CSV table of C-alpha atoms and ligand atoms in Angstrom, one decimal:
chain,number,residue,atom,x,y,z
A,1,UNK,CA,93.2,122.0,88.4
A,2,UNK,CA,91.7,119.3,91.0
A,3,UNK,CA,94.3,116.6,92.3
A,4,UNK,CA,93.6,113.4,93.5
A,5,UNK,CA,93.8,112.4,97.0
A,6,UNK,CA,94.0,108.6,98.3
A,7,UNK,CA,93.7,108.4,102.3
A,8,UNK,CA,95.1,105.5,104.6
A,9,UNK,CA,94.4,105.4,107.9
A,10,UNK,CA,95.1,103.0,110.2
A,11,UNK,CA,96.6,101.8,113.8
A,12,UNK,CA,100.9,102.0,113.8
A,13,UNK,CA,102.5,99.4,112.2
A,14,UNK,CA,100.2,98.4,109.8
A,15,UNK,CA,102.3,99.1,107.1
A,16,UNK,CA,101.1,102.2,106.1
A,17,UNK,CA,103.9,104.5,105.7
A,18,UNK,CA,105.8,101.8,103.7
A,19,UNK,CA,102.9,100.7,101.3
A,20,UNK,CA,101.8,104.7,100.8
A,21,UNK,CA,105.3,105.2,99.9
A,22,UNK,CA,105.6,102.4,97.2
A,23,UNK,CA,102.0,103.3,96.2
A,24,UNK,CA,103.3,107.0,95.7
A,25,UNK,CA,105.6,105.7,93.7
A,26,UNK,CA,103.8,103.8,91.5
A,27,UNK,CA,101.4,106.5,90.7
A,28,UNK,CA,103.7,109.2,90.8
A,29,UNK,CA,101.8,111.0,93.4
A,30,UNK,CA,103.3,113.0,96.5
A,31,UNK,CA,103.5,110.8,99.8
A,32,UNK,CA,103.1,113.2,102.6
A,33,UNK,CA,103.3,111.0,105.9
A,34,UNK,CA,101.6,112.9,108.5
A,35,UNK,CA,102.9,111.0,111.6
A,36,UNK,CA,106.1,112.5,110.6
A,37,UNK,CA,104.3,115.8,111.5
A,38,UNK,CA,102.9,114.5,114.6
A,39,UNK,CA,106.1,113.7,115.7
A,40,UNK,CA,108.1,116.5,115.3
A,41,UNK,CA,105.8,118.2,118.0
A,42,UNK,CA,106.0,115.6,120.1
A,43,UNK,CA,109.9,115.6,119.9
A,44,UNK,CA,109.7,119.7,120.2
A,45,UNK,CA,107.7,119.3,123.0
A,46,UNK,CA,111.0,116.9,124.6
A,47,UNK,CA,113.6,119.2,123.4
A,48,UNK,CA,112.1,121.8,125.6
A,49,UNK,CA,111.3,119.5,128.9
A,50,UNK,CA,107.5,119.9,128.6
A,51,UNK,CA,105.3,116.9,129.2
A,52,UNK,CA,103.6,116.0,125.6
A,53,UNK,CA,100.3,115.2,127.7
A,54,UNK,CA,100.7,118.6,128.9
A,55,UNK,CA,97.4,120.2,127.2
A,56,UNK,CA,98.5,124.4,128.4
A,57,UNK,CA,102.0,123.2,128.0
A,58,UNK,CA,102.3,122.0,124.7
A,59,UNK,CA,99.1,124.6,123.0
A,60,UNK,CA,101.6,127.4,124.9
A,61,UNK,CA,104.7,126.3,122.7
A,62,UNK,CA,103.2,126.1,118.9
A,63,UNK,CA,103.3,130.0,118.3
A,64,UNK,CA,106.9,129.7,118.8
A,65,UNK,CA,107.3,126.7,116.8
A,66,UNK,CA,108.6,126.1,112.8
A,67,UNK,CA,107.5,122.8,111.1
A,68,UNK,CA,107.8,122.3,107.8
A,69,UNK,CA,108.4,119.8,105.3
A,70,UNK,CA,110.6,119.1,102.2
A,71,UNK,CA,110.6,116.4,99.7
A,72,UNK,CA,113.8,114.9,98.1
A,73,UNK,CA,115.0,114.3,95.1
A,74,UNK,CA,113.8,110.4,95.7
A,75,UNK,CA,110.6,111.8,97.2
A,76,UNK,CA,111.1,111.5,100.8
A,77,UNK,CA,109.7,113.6,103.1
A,78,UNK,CA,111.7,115.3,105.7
A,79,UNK,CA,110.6,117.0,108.5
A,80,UNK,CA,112.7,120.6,109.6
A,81,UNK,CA,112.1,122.4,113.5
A,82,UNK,CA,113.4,125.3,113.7
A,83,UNK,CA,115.1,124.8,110.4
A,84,UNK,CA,117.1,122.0,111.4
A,85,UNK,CA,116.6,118.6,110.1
A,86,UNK,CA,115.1,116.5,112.4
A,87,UNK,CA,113.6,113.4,110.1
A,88,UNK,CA,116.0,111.0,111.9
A,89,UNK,CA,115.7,112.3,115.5
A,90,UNK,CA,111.5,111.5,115.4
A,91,UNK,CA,111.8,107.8,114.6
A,92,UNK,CA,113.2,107.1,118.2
A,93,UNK,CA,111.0,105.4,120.2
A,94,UNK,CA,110.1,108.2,123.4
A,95,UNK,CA,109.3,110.1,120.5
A,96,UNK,CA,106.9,107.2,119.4
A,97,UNK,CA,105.1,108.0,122.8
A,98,UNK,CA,105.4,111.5,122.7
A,99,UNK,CA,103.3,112.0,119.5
A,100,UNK,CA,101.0,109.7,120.4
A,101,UNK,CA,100.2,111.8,123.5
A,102,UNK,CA,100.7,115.7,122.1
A,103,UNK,CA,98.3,114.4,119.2
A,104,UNK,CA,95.7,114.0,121.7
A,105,UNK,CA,95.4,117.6,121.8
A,106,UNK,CA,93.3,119.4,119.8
A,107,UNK,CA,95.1,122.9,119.5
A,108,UNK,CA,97.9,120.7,118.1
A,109,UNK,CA,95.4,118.9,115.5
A,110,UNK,CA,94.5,122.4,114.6
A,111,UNK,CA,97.4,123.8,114.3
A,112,UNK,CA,98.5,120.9,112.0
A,113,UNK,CA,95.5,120.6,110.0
A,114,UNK,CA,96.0,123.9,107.4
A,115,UNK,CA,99.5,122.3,106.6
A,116,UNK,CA,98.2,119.0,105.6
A,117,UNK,CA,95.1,120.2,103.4
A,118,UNK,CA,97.5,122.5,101.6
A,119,UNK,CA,99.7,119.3,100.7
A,120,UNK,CA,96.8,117.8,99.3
A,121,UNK,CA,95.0,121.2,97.4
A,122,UNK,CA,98.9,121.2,95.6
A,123,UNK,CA,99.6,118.0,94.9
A,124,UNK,CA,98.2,114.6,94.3
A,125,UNK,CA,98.4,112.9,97.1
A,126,UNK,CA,98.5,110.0,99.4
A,127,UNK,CA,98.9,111.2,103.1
A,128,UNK,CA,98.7,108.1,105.9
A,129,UNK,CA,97.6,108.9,109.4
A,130,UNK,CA,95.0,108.6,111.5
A,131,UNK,CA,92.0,110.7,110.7
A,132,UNK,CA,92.8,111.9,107.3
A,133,UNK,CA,89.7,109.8,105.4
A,134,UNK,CA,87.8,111.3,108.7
A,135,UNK,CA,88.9,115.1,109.0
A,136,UNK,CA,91.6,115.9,107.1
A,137,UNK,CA,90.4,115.0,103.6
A,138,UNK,CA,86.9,113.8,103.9
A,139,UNK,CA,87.0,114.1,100.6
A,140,UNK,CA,89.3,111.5,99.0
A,141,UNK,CA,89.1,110.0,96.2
A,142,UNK,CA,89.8,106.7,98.0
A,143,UNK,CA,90.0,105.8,101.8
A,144,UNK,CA,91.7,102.9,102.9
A,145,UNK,CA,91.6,101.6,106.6
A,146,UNK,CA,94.8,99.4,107.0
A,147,UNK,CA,95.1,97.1,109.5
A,148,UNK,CA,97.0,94.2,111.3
A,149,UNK,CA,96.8,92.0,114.6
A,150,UNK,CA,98.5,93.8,117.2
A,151,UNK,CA,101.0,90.7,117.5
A,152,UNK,CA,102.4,91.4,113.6
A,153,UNK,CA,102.5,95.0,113.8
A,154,UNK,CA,104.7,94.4,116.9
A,155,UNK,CA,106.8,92.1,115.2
A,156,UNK,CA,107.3,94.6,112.5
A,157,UNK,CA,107.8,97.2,114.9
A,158,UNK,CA,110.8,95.4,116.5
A,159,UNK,CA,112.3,94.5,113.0
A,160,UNK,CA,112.4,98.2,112.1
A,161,UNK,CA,114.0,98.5,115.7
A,162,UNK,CA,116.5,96.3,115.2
A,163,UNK,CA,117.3,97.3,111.7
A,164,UNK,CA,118.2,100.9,113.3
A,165,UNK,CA,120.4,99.7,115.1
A,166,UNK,CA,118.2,99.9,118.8
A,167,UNK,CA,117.3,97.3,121.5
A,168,UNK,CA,113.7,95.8,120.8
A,169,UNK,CA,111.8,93.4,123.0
A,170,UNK,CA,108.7,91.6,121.6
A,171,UNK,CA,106.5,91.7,125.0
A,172,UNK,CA,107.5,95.9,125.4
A,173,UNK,CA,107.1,96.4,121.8
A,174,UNK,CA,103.8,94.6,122.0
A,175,UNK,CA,102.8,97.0,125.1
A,176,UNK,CA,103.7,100.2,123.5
A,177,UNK,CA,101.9,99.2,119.9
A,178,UNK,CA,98.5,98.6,122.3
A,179,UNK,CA,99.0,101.2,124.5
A,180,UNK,CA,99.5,103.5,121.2
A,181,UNK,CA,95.9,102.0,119.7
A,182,UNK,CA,94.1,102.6,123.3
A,183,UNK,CA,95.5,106.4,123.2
A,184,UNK,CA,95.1,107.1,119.3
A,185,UNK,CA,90.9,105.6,119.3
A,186,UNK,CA,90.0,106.5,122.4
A,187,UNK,CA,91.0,109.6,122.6
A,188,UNK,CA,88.1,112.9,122.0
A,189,UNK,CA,89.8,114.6,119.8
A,190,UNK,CA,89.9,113.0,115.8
A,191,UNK,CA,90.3,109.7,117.5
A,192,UNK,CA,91.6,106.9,114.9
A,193,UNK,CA,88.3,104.5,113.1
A,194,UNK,CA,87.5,103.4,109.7
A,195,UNK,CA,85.6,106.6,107.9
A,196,UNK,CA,82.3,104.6,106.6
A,197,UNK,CA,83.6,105.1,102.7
A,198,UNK,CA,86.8,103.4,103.5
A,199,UNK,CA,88.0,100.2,102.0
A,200,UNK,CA,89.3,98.0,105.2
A,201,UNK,CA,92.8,96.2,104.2
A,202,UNK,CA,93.9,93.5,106.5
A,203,UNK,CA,97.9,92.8,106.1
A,204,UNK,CA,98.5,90.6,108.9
A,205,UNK,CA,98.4,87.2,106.3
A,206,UNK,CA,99.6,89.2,103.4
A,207,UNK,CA,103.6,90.0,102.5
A,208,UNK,CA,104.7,93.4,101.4
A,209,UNK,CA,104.2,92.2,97.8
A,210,UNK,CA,100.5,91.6,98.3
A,211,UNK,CA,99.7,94.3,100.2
A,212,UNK,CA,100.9,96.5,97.3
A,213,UNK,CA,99.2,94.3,94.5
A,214,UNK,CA,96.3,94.9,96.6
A,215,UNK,CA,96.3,98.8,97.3
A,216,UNK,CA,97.3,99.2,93.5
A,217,UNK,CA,94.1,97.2,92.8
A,218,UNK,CA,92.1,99.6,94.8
A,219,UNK,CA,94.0,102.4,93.6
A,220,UNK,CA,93.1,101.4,89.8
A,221,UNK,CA,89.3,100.7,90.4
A,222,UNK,CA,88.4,103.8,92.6
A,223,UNK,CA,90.9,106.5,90.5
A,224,UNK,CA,90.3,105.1,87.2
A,225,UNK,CA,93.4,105.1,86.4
A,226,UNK,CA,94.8,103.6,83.3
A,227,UNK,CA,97.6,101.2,82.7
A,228,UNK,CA,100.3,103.5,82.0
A,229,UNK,CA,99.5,105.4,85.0
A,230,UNK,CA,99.6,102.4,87.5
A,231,UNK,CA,102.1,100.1,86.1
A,232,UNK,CA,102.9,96.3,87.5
B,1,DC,O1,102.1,107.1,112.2
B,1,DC,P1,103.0,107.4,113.3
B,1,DC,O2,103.2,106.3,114.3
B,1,DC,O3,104.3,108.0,112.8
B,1,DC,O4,102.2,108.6,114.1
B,1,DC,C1,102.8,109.1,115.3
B,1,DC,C2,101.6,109.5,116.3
B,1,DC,O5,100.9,110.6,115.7
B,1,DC,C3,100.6,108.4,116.5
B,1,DC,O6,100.6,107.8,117.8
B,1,DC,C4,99.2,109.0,116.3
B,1,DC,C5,99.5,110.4,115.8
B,1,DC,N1,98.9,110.8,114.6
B,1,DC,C6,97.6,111.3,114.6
B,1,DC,O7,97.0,111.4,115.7
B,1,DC,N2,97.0,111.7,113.5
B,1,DC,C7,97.6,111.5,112.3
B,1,DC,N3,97.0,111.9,111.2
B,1,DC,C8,98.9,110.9,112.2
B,1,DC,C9,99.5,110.6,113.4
């Protein structure tokens, strides 16, 4: 049996991980968030006092390193290392800047790359990231390139900041999300840019709401999918 595979790619905080989840849902397909993934190297990589930029470093540690990933009863992801759970400890911010930098390397993207594919060869899927409409799955049945000013994916940034409980200031926050887009699309290795099949979203005027009425829109047209399958 084939599943189907919808890819969304895009800078951070362009709503990706929240709109792939609510799409998932909606379609009843598995929402594998590979940032999450990312991350938990990059927060491996501070555990252990190496620098995530550190190329030798960081390839040196992955032989010695278990990453794997569980879904709930609700469908959310979490992310194990070493067997413990760790899906709270990589939303903190270092660990923001950490993944950015340890997925600059490419024997981390290889040694990440089997574990997506197989997510996608089992399930149907919608996996958000950075190059999954690019490398990952090239594939897809639909590619989606979701975007935002820098300015409203900042904003959003600090209100998931502040919603956890941390310290968020617009003008760092700001700094961090462009620094972030420099490293992620300039970088050699599987840099982040729309694949040439992808369908470019732009959420910075639209609401939650929208955003989903649009990606379900897509979703319908490029899957086929029939009413019961994509409900309102
Ligand atoms: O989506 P996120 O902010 O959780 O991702 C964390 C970092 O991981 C991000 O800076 C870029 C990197 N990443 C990547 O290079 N490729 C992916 N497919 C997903 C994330």
């Amino acid at each position: 049996m084939s599943y189907r595979s919808i890819a969304i790619d895009g800078p951070s905080g362009a709503g990706k991980s929240t709109l792939a989840k609510a799409l998932a849902q909606e379609l009843g397909f598995l929402y594998v968030d590979t940032g999450a993934i990312y991350r938990t190297v990059g927060l491996a990589a501070l555990e252990r006092g190496i620098d995530p930029a550190d190329a030798g470093g960081v390839a040196a540690l992955l032989p010695d390193l278990s990453i794997t990933m569980a879904y709930g009863e609700n469908g959310l992801q979490h992310m194990f290392l070493d067997g413990e759970d760790v899906t709270g400890a990589i939303r903190r911010n270092e660990v923001s800047a950490a993944a950015s930098k340890a997925a600059a390397i490419p024997a981390v993207r290889d040694f990440l790359m089997e574990m997506q594919r197989r997510a996608a060869r089992e399930h149907d899927v919608i996996m958000d990231g950075r190059d999954i409409g690019t490398v990952v799955l090239p594939g897809a049945d639909l590619k989606i390139y979701l975007t935002a000013a820098p300015e409203a994916r900042a904003e959003r940034r600090c209100r998931e900041l502040r919603e956890r409980g941390q310290q968020a200031d617009f003008d760092q926050v700001l700094a961090e999300v462009l620094e972030r887009d420099r490293r992620d699309s300039q970088r050699e290795a599987a840099p982040l840019r729309q694949a040439d099949d992808a369908v470019l979203a732009d959420t910075t005027e639209l609401d939650l709401e929208g955003s989903l009425r649009l990606l379900l829109e897509l979703a319908r047209t490029h899957l086929n999918l029939t009413g019961g399958e994509a409900h309102e």
